[in-house]
Amino acid sequence: MSFKIYFIVYCLLFLITLETSAQSLKVISYNIHHGADQNEVNSLEKMGEFIRNSNADLVGLQEVDSVCNRSGNVDQMKVLAEITGMHYVFLRHFEYDGGAYGLGILSKYPIINQQNDTITSIKNGEKKSLALLSAKISLPKGEEMRFATVHFALDQATRLIQAGETLAYLDSDLPVVLTGDFNAEPHTEEMELLSQNYTMADSNLGYTFPVVNPVKKIDYIWGSKDCFLQSPKIQIPLSIKYSDHLPLMADILLTCTSK
């Protein structure tokens, strides 16, 4: 066997071994706009059906209501968990309209624990905080990972602070998948900061906002740089108009379960 043929065979065997040992995950990041479409029509059940039919393993949700008057005093994460049959956690940003407003995670796999962190929010010159939600997930073969979701601010100065805080909070011995509405387009300084530690799943930079005729990419799925293979399969289903954002879906491979 010539060296060239041997090298090709070796590379193919290496890739097959790598994909066999890697953990395949279907991930969704979705800003659900308090369970309403762009016209404020309640669409929470449709969102749940979409997630269930997607066969997602992990879902990071932003703009989630918990028993708020505006969304019918419904515990939205509980409803979504019931529709999808998934485990769930919720973390509030703040009290709102008789209930709470925040972030949620759905997981097909058991959630070992929930980590509640806060990132800086600056409004009208006043320093406050927003939630950063992450959960330790037990994967099918007993491995563990950390899955997180976040919602960054509208102004860049605050987003830069938040990006640094996010990196610090998610510094972990476990591989991390980070989802969220980052309110920032690719190649901005804050996204470049996150890319020091994480690989962006969607290399094609598909638009996710607004839901009709989208013109911006502000929703992302990231994975730990040393444990993550860039996804060959990304979906932004244009027909899913249940929110004011489109959902971002990625089939990803984690090539390690600890650093």
PDB file of C-alpha atoms in Angstrom:
ATOM      1  CA  MET A   1       0.000   0.000   0.000  1.00  0.00           C
ATOM      2  CA  SER A   2       1.435   3.365  -1.014  1.00  0.00           C
ATOM      3  CA  PHE A   3       1.935   6.035   1.636  1.00  0.00           C
ATOM      4  CA  LYS A   4      -0.733   8.238   0.017  1.00  0.00           C
ATOM      5  CA  ILE A   5      -3.386   5.504   0.153  1.00  0.00           C
ATOM      6  CA  TYR A   6      -2.351   4.588   3.704  1.00  0.00           C
ATOM      7  CA  PHE A   7      -2.705   8.217   4.784  1.00  0.00           C
ATOM      8  CA  ILE A   8      -6.183   8.537   3.252  1.00  0.00           C
ATOM      9  CA  VAL A   9      -7.339   5.311   4.927  1.00  0.00           C
ATOM     10  CA  TYR A  10      -5.894   6.492   8.248  1.00  0.00           C
ATOM     11  CA  CYS A  11      -7.722   9.825   7.998  1.00  0.00           C
ATOM     12  CA  LEU A  12     -11.021   8.123   7.169  1.00  0.00           C
ATOM     13  CA  LEU A  13     -10.666   5.726  10.089  1.00  0.00           C
ATOM     14  CA  PHE A  14      -9.803   8.645  12.379  1.00  0.00           C
ATOM     15  CA  LEU A  15     -12.916  10.572  11.329  1.00  0.00           C
ATOM     16  CA  ILE A  16     -15.135   7.517  11.743  1.00  0.00           C
ATOM     17  CA  THR A  17     -13.705   6.882  15.220  1.00  0.00           C
ATOM     18  CA  LEU A  18     -14.126  10.546  16.143  1.00  0.00           C
ATOM     19  CA  GLU A  19     -17.764  10.693  15.074  1.00  0.00           C
ATOM     20  CA  THR A  20     -18.520   7.371  16.775  1.00  0.00           C
ATOM     21  CA  SER A  21     -17.086   8.554  20.103  1.00  0.00           C
ATOM     22  CA  ALA A  22     -18.585  12.054  19.883  1.00  0.00           C
ATOM     23  CA  GLN A  23     -21.904  13.032  21.431  1.00  0.00           C
ATOM     24  CA  SER A  24     -24.453  14.086  18.818  1.00  0.00           C
ATOM     25  CA  LEU A  25     -26.938  16.726  20.010  1.00  0.00           C
ATOM     26  CA  LYS A  26     -29.789  18.616  18.381  1.00  0.00           C
ATOM     27  CA  VAL A  27     -29.852  22.103  19.913  1.00  0.00           C
ATOM     28  CA  ILE A  28     -32.344  24.967  19.547  1.00  0.00           C
ATOM     29  CA  SER A  29     -31.993  28.602  20.566  1.00  0.00           C
ATOM     30  CA  TYR A  30     -35.332  30.415  20.558  1.00  0.00           C
ATOM     31  CA  ASN A  31     -36.475  33.835  21.749  1.00  0.00           C
ATOM     32  CA  ILE A  32     -40.162  33.056  22.366  1.00  0.00           C
ATOM     33  CA  HIS A  33     -41.374  36.665  22.891  1.00  0.00           C
ATOM     34  CA  HIS A  34     -43.376  35.745  26.047  1.00  0.00           C
ATOM     35  CA  GLY A  35     -45.179  33.018  24.129  1.00  0.00           C
ATOM     36  CA  ALA A  36     -46.709  35.342  21.539  1.00  0.00           C
ATOM     37  CA  ASP A  37     -46.215  36.001  17.842  1.00  0.00           C
ATOM     38  CA  GLN A  38     -45.317  39.383  16.332  1.00  0.00           C
ATOM     39  CA  ASN A  39     -48.984  40.399  16.546  1.00  0.00           C
ATOM     40  CA  GLU A  40     -49.175  39.472  20.265  1.00  0.00           C
ATOM     41  CA  VAL A  41     -51.343  36.424  19.564  1.00  0.00           C
ATOM     42  CA  ASN A  42     -50.683  33.623  22.067  1.00  0.00           C
ATOM     43  CA  SER A  43     -48.751  30.838  20.341  1.00  0.00           C
ATOM     44  CA  LEU A  44     -47.153  28.997  23.282  1.00  0.00           C
ATOM     45  CA  GLU A  45     -48.754  25.639  22.495  1.00  0.00           C
ATOM     46  CA  LYS A  46     -47.635  25.879  18.863  1.00  0.00           C
ATOM     47  CA  MET A  47     -44.096  26.609  20.088  1.00  0.00           C
ATOM     48  CA  GLY A  48     -44.254  23.514  22.274  1.00  0.00           C
ATOM     49  CA  GLU A  49     -45.486  21.365  19.393  1.00  0.00           C
ATOM     50  CA  PHE A  50     -42.701  22.689  17.154  1.00  0.00           C
ATOM     51  CA  ILE A  51     -40.066  21.843  19.772  1.00  0.00           C
ATOM     52  CA  ARG A  52     -41.557  18.382  20.360  1.00  0.00           C
ATOM     53  CA  ASN A  53     -41.678  17.617  16.632  1.00  0.00           C
ATOM     54  CA  SER A  54     -38.088  18.832  16.149  1.00  0.00           C
ATOM     55  CA  ASN A  55     -36.854  16.017  18.422  1.00  0.00           C
ATOM     56  CA  ALA A  56     -34.450  18.477  20.057  1.00  0.00           C
ATOM     57  CA  ASP A  57     -32.141  17.330  22.845  1.00  0.00           C
ATOM     58  CA  LEU A  58     -31.508  20.761  24.372  1.00  0.00           C
ATOM     59  CA  VAL A  59     -33.383  24.056  24.018  1.00  0.00           C
ATOM     60  CA  GLY A  60     -32.347  27.496  25.287  1.00  0.00           C
ATOM     61  CA  LEU A  61     -35.264  29.932  25.579  1.00  0.00           C
ATOM     62  CA  GLN A  62     -35.300  33.678  26.089  1.00  0.00           C
ATOM     63  CA  GLU A  63     -38.148  36.086  26.964  1.00  0.00           C
ATOM     64  CA  VAL A  64     -40.052  33.530  29.013  1.00  0.00           C
ATOM     65  CA  ASP A  65     -42.994  34.531  31.233  1.00  0.00           C
ATOM     66  CA  SER A  66     -43.868  32.814  34.496  1.00  0.00           C
ATOM     67  CA  VAL A  67     -47.469  33.473  35.659  1.00  0.00           C
ATOM     68  CA  CYS A  68     -47.533  37.003  34.187  1.00  0.00           C
ATOM     69  CA  ASN A  69     -50.866  38.715  33.572  1.00  0.00           C
ATOM     70  CA  ARG A  70     -50.014  39.554  29.949  1.00  0.00           C
ATOM     71  CA  SER A  71     -49.604  35.861  29.061  1.00  0.00           C
ATOM     72  CA  GLY A  72     -52.617  34.502  30.963  1.00  0.00           C
ATOM     73  CA  ASN A  73     -50.918  33.786  34.307  1.00  0.00           C
ATOM     74  CA  VAL A  74     -49.371  30.646  32.831  1.00  0.00           C
ATOM     75  CA  ASP A  75     -46.143  28.989  33.974  1.00  0.00           C
ATOM     76  CA  GLN A  76     -44.763  28.849  30.435  1.00  0.00           C
ATOM     77  CA  MET A  77     -41.820  26.536  31.151  1.00  0.00           C
ATOM     78  CA  LYS A  78     -44.103  24.034  32.881  1.00  0.00           C
ATOM     79  CA  VAL A  79     -46.484  24.108  29.903  1.00  0.00           C
ATOM     80  CA  LEU A  80     -43.648  23.625  27.401  1.00  0.00           C
ATOM     81  CA  ALA A  81     -42.222  20.775  29.486  1.00  0.00           C
ATOM     82  CA  GLU A  82     -45.616  19.065  29.546  1.00  0.00           C
ATOM     83  CA  ILE A  83     -46.045  19.384  25.772  1.00  0.00           C
ATOM     84  CA  THR A  84     -42.524  18.203  24.945  1.00  0.00           C
ATOM     85  CA  GLY A  85     -41.994  15.668  27.738  1.00  0.00           C
ATOM     86  CA  MET A  86     -38.661  17.333  28.568  1.00  0.00           C
ATOM     87  CA  HIS A  87     -36.981  18.328  31.825  1.00  0.00           C
ATOM     88  CA  TYR A  88     -36.921  22.078  32.497  1.00  0.00           C
ATOM     89  CA  VAL A  89     -35.518  24.908  34.591  1.00  0.00           C
ATOM     90  CA  PHE A  90     -36.391  28.612  34.749  1.00  0.00           C
ATOM     91  CA  LEU A  91     -34.510  31.672  36.033  1.00  0.00           C
ATOM     92  CA  ARG A  92     -36.070  35.103  36.299  1.00  0.00           C
ATOM     93  CA  HIS A  93     -34.475  38.368  35.262  1.00  0.00           C
ATOM     94  CA  PHE A  94     -36.904  40.292  37.443  1.00  0.00           C
ATOM     95  CA  GLU A  95     -40.494  40.445  38.700  1.00  0.00           C
ATOM     96  CA  TYR A  96     -42.925  41.468  35.988  1.00  0.00           C
ATOM     97  CA  ASP A  97     -46.689  41.987  35.626  1.00  0.00           C
ATOM     98  CA  GLY A  98     -47.716  39.837  38.564  1.00  0.00           C
ATOM     99  CA  GLY A  99     -45.140  37.132  37.883  1.00  0.00           C
ATOM    100  CA  ALA A 100     -41.598  36.853  36.554  1.00  0.00           C
ATOM    101  CA  TYR A 101     -39.780  37.299  33.242  1.00  0.00           C
ATOM    102  CA  GLY A 102     -36.620  35.407  32.355  1.00  0.00           C
ATOM    103  CA  LEU A 103     -34.883  32.446  30.736  1.00  0.00           C
ATOM    104  CA  GLY A 104     -35.636  28.753  30.404  1.00  0.00           C
ATOM    105  CA  ILE A 105     -33.956  25.478  29.468  1.00  0.00           C
ATOM    106  CA  LEU A 106     -35.584  22.302  28.165  1.00  0.00           C
ATOM    107  CA  SER A 107     -33.562  19.092  28.188  1.00  0.00           C
ATOM    108  CA  LYS A 108     -34.314  15.601  26.929  1.00  0.00           C
ATOM    109  CA  TYR A 109     -31.723  14.369  29.432  1.00  0.00           C
ATOM    110  CA  PRO A 110     -31.703  14.669  33.236  1.00  0.00           C
ATOM    111  CA  ILE A 111     -30.696  18.024  34.701  1.00  0.00           C
ATOM    112  CA  ILE A 112     -28.220  17.471  37.532  1.00  0.00           C
ATOM    113  CA  ASN A 113     -28.225  21.030  38.806  1.00  0.00           C
ATOM    114  CA  GLN A 114     -29.115  24.594  37.858  1.00  0.00           C
ATOM    115  CA  GLN A 115     -26.611  27.466  38.042  1.00  0.00           C
ATOM    116  CA  ASN A 116     -28.105  30.928  38.530  1.00  0.00           C
ATOM    117  CA  ASP A 117     -25.721  33.754  37.665  1.00  0.00           C
ATOM    118  CA  THR A 118     -26.284  37.431  36.906  1.00  0.00           C
ATOM    119  CA  ILE A 119     -24.850  39.709  34.249  1.00  0.00           C
ATOM    120  CA  THR A 120     -24.769  43.495  34.289  1.00  0.00           C
ATOM    121  CA  SER A 121     -27.667  45.554  32.959  1.00  0.00           C
ATOM    122  CA  ILE A 122     -27.397  49.341  32.704  1.00  0.00           C
ATOM    123  CA  LYS A 123     -30.594  51.335  32.142  1.00  0.00           C
ATOM    124  CA  ASN A 124     -30.824  55.105  32.389  1.00  0.00           C
ATOM    125  CA  GLY A 125     -27.412  55.126  34.023  1.00  0.00           C
ATOM    126  CA  GLU A 126     -28.527  52.728  36.777  1.00  0.00           C
ATOM    127  CA  LYS A 127     -26.661  49.446  37.195  1.00  0.00           C
ATOM    128  CA  LYS A 128     -28.937  46.420  37.563  1.00  0.00           C
ATOM    129  CA  SER A 129     -28.658  42.767  36.615  1.00  0.00           C
ATOM    130  CA  LEU A 130     -30.082  40.163  34.251  1.00  0.00           C
ATOM    131  CA  ALA A 131     -30.041  36.385  34.459  1.00  0.00           C
ATOM    132  CA  LEU A 132     -27.539  33.950  32.976  1.00  0.00           C
ATOM    133  CA  LEU A 133     -28.989  30.445  33.242  1.00  0.00           C
ATOM    134  CA  SER A 134     -26.982  27.257  32.914  1.00  0.00           C
ATOM    135  CA  ALA A 135     -27.560  23.636  33.839  1.00  0.00           C
ATOM    136  CA  LYS A 136     -25.373  20.579  34.221  1.00  0.00           C
ATOM    137  CA  ILE A 137     -26.772  17.872  31.950  1.00  0.00           C
ATOM    138  CA  SER A 138     -26.322  14.101  32.280  1.00  0.00           C
ATOM    139  CA  LEU A 139     -25.823  12.675  28.795  1.00  0.00           C
ATOM    140  CA  PRO A 140     -26.855   9.132  27.715  1.00  0.00           C
ATOM    141  CA  LYS A 141     -23.536   7.395  28.399  1.00  0.00           C
ATOM    142  CA  GLY A 142     -23.105   9.026  31.791  1.00  0.00           C
ATOM    143  CA  GLU A 143     -21.019  11.939  30.555  1.00  0.00           C
ATOM    144  CA  GLU A 144     -21.791  15.482  31.651  1.00  0.00           C
ATOM    145  CA  MET A 145     -21.869  18.895  29.985  1.00  0.00           C
ATOM    146  CA  ARG A 146     -23.067  22.416  30.804  1.00  0.00           C
ATOM    147  CA  PHE A 147     -25.841  23.982  28.730  1.00  0.00           C
ATOM    148  CA  ALA A 148     -26.548  27.711  29.017  1.00  0.00           C
ATOM    149  CA  THR A 149     -28.803  30.445  27.694  1.00  0.00           C
ATOM    150  CA  VAL A 150     -28.579  34.230  27.925  1.00  0.00           C
ATOM    151  CA  HIS A 151     -30.145  37.432  26.583  1.00  0.00           C
ATOM    152  CA  PHE A 152     -27.766  40.350  26.029  1.00  0.00           C
ATOM    153  CA  ALA A 153     -28.565  44.074  26.172  1.00  0.00           C
ATOM    154  CA  LEU A 154     -29.482  46.370  23.282  1.00  0.00           C
ATOM    155  CA  ASP A 155     -26.437  48.664  23.648  1.00  0.00           C
ATOM    156  CA  GLN A 156     -22.932  47.537  22.763  1.00  0.00           C
ATOM    157  CA  ALA A 157     -21.161  48.974  25.806  1.00  0.00           C
ATOM    158  CA  THR A 158     -23.278  46.796  28.093  1.00  0.00           C
ATOM    159  CA  ARG A 159     -22.972  43.772  25.799  1.00  0.00           C
ATOM    160  CA  LEU A 160     -19.190  43.935  26.043  1.00  0.00           C
ATOM    161  CA  ILE A 161     -19.432  43.788  29.828  1.00  0.00           C
ATOM    162  CA  GLN A 162     -21.925  40.930  29.588  1.00  0.00           C
ATOM    163  CA  ALA A 163     -19.721  38.948  27.201  1.00  0.00           C
ATOM    164  CA  GLY A 164     -16.815  39.100  29.649  1.00  0.00           C
ATOM    165  CA  GLU A 165     -19.064  38.070  32.532  1.00  0.00           C
ATOM    166  CA  THR A 166     -20.492  35.189  30.519  1.00  0.00           C
ATOM    167  CA  LEU A 167     -17.016  33.849  29.755  1.00  0.00           C
ATOM    168  CA  ALA A 168     -16.097  34.027  33.445  1.00  0.00           C
ATOM    169  CA  TYR A 169     -19.266  32.320  34.707  1.00  0.00           C
ATOM    170  CA  LEU A 170     -19.095  29.499  32.166  1.00  0.00           C
ATOM    171  CA  ASP A 171     -15.411  28.759  32.735  1.00  0.00           C
ATOM    172  CA  SER A 172     -15.863  25.085  33.515  1.00  0.00           C
ATOM    173  CA  ASP A 173     -14.189  21.685  33.513  1.00  0.00           C
ATOM    174  CA  LEU A 174     -17.131  20.523  31.432  1.00  0.00           C
ATOM    175  CA  PRO A 175     -17.799  21.242  27.766  1.00  0.00           C
ATOM    176  CA  VAL A 176     -20.247  24.107  27.304  1.00  0.00           C
ATOM    177  CA  VAL A 177     -22.970  24.794  24.759  1.00  0.00           C
ATOM    178  CA  LEU A 178     -24.185  28.392  24.955  1.00  0.00           C
ATOM    179  CA  THR A 179     -27.380  29.653  23.323  1.00  0.00           C
ATOM    180  CA  GLY A 180     -29.081  33.006  23.292  1.00  0.00           C
ATOM    181  CA  ASP A 181     -30.346  36.222  21.816  1.00  0.00           C
ATOM    182  CA  PHE A 182     -27.171  38.297  21.888  1.00  0.00           C
ATOM    183  CA  ASN A 183     -28.620  41.396  20.203  1.00  0.00           C
ATOM    184  CA  ALA A 184     -25.344  41.663  18.272  1.00  0.00           C
ATOM    185  CA  GLU A 185     -24.475  40.870  14.694  1.00  0.00           C
ATOM    186  CA  PRO A 186     -21.454  38.741  13.745  1.00  0.00           C
ATOM    187  CA  HIS A 187     -17.961  40.255  13.813  1.00  0.00           C
ATOM    188  CA  THR A 188     -18.883  42.819  16.465  1.00  0.00           C
ATOM    189  CA  GLU A 189     -16.391  43.205  19.292  1.00  0.00           C
ATOM    190  CA  GLU A 190     -18.547  41.350  21.795  1.00  0.00           C
ATOM    191  CA  MET A 191     -19.025  38.376  19.454  1.00  0.00           C
ATOM    192  CA  GLU A 192     -15.296  38.302  18.751  1.00  0.00           C
ATOM    193  CA  LEU A 193     -14.731  38.199  22.522  1.00  0.00           C
ATOM    194  CA  LEU A 194     -16.954  35.128  22.881  1.00  0.00           C
ATOM    195  CA  SER A 195     -15.188  33.466  19.955  1.00  0.00           C
ATOM    196  CA  GLN A 196     -11.972  33.337  21.990  1.00  0.00           C
ATOM    197  CA  ASN A 197     -13.468  30.410  23.928  1.00  0.00           C
ATOM    198  CA  TYR A 198     -16.337  29.228  21.735  1.00  0.00           C
ATOM    199  CA  THR A 199     -17.004  28.109  18.188  1.00  0.00           C
ATOM    200  CA  MET A 200     -20.128  29.426  16.456  1.00  0.00           C
ATOM    201  CA  ALA A 201     -22.323  26.641  15.101  1.00  0.00           C
ATOM    202  CA  ASP A 202     -23.747  28.665  12.223  1.00  0.00           C
ATOM    203  CA  SER A 203     -20.827  29.551   9.983  1.00  0.00           C
ATOM    204  CA  ASN A 204     -23.257  30.725   7.274  1.00  0.00           C
ATOM    205  CA  LEU A 205     -24.556  33.458   9.604  1.00  0.00           C
ATOM    206  CA  GLY A 206     -28.211  32.947   8.714  1.00  0.00           C
ATOM    207  CA  TYR A 207     -30.634  35.727   9.636  1.00  0.00           C
ATOM    208  CA  THR A 208     -32.986  35.151  12.584  1.00  0.00           C
ATOM    209  CA  PHE A 209     -34.716  38.526  13.094  1.00  0.00           C
ATOM    210  CA  PRO A 210     -37.332  39.763  12.457  1.00  0.00           C
ATOM    211  CA  VAL A 211     -39.527  36.728  11.920  1.00  0.00           C
ATOM    212  CA  VAL A 212     -40.836  38.030   8.570  1.00  0.00           C
ATOM    213  CA  ASN A 213     -38.181  38.934   5.983  1.00  0.00           C
ATOM    214  CA  PRO A 214     -35.301  38.605   8.467  1.00  0.00           C
ATOM    215  CA  VAL A 215     -32.341  40.943   7.972  1.00  0.00           C
ATOM    216  CA  LYS A 216     -30.203  40.336  11.087  1.00  0.00           C
ATOM    217  CA  LYS A 217     -28.411  37.489  12.790  1.00  0.00           C
ATOM    218  CA  ILE A 218     -28.648  38.059  16.545  1.00  0.00           C
ATOM    219  CA  ASP A 219     -29.434  34.518  17.785  1.00  0.00           C
ATOM    220  CA  TYR A 220     -26.553  32.069  18.218  1.00  0.00           C
ATOM    221  CA  ILE A 221     -25.468  28.615  19.312  1.00  0.00           C
ATOM    222  CA  TRP A 222     -21.873  28.333  20.554  1.00  0.00           C
ATOM    223  CA  GLY A 223     -19.796  25.362  21.707  1.00  0.00           C
ATOM    224  CA  SER A 224     -16.544  25.000  23.639  1.00  0.00           C
ATOM    225  CA  LYS A 225     -13.746  25.504  21.146  1.00  0.00           C
ATOM    226  CA  ASP A 226     -11.754  22.415  22.158  1.00  0.00           C
ATOM    227  CA  CYS A 227     -14.790  20.087  22.327  1.00  0.00           C
ATOM    228  CA  PHE A 228     -16.969  21.147  19.455  1.00  0.00           C
ATOM    229  CA  LEU A 229     -17.176  20.342  15.751  1.00  0.00           C
ATOM    230  CA  GLN A 230     -18.779  23.038  13.618  1.00  0.00           C
ATOM    231  CA  SER A 231     -22.211  21.831  12.659  1.00  0.00           C
ATOM    232  CA  PRO A 232     -22.740  20.627   9.090  1.00  0.00           C
ATOM    233  CA  LYS A 233     -26.497  20.970   9.606  1.00  0.00           C
ATOM    234  CA  ILE A 234     -28.107  24.287  10.542  1.00  0.00           C
ATOM    235  CA  GLN A 235     -31.788  25.090  10.185  1.00  0.00           C
ATOM    236  CA  ILE A 236     -33.644  28.373  10.494  1.00  0.00           C
ATOM    237  CA  PRO A 237     -37.211  27.307   9.654  1.00  0.00           C
ATOM    238  CA  LEU A 238     -38.795  30.311   7.966  1.00  0.00           C
ATOM    239  CA  SER A 239     -42.306  28.870   8.333  1.00  0.00           C
ATOM    240  CA  ILE A 240     -42.170  28.931  12.158  1.00  0.00           C
ATOM    241  CA  LYS A 241     -43.621  32.366  12.841  1.00  0.00           C
ATOM    242  CA  TYR A 242     -44.791  31.798  16.418  1.00  0.00           C
ATOM    243  CA  SER A 243     -42.542  34.525  17.901  1.00  0.00           C
ATOM    244  CA  ASP A 244     -40.947  37.738  16.657  1.00  0.00           C
ATOM    245  CA  HIS A 245     -37.698  35.736  16.203  1.00  0.00           C
ATOM    246  CA  LEU A 246     -37.028  32.661  14.113  1.00  0.00           C
ATOM    247  CA  PRO A 247     -35.725  29.591  15.958  1.00  0.00           C
ATOM    248  CA  LEU A 248     -32.118  28.563  15.306  1.00  0.00           C
ATOM    249  CA  MET A 249     -31.482  24.803  15.154  1.00  0.00           C
ATOM    250  CA  ALA A 250     -28.163  22.964  14.968  1.00  0.00           C
ATOM    251  CA  ASP A 251     -27.072  19.336  14.943  1.00  0.00           C
ATOM    252  CA  ILE A 252     -23.739  19.454  16.742  1.00  0.00           C
ATOM    253  CA  LEU A 253     -21.009  17.046  17.825  1.00  0.00           C
ATOM    254  CA  LEU A 254     -19.268  17.328  21.154  1.00  0.00           C
ATOM    255  CA  THR A 255     -15.975  15.480  20.849  1.00  0.00           C
ATOM    256  CA  CYS A 256     -15.224  15.439  24.579  1.00  0.00           C
ATOM    257  CA  THR A 257     -17.210  15.481  27.799  1.00  0.00           C
ATOM    258  CA  SER A 258     -14.549  16.909  30.096  1.00  0.00           C
ATOM    259  CA  LYS A 259     -11.593  19.237  29.628  1.00  0.00           C
TER     260      LYS A 259
END
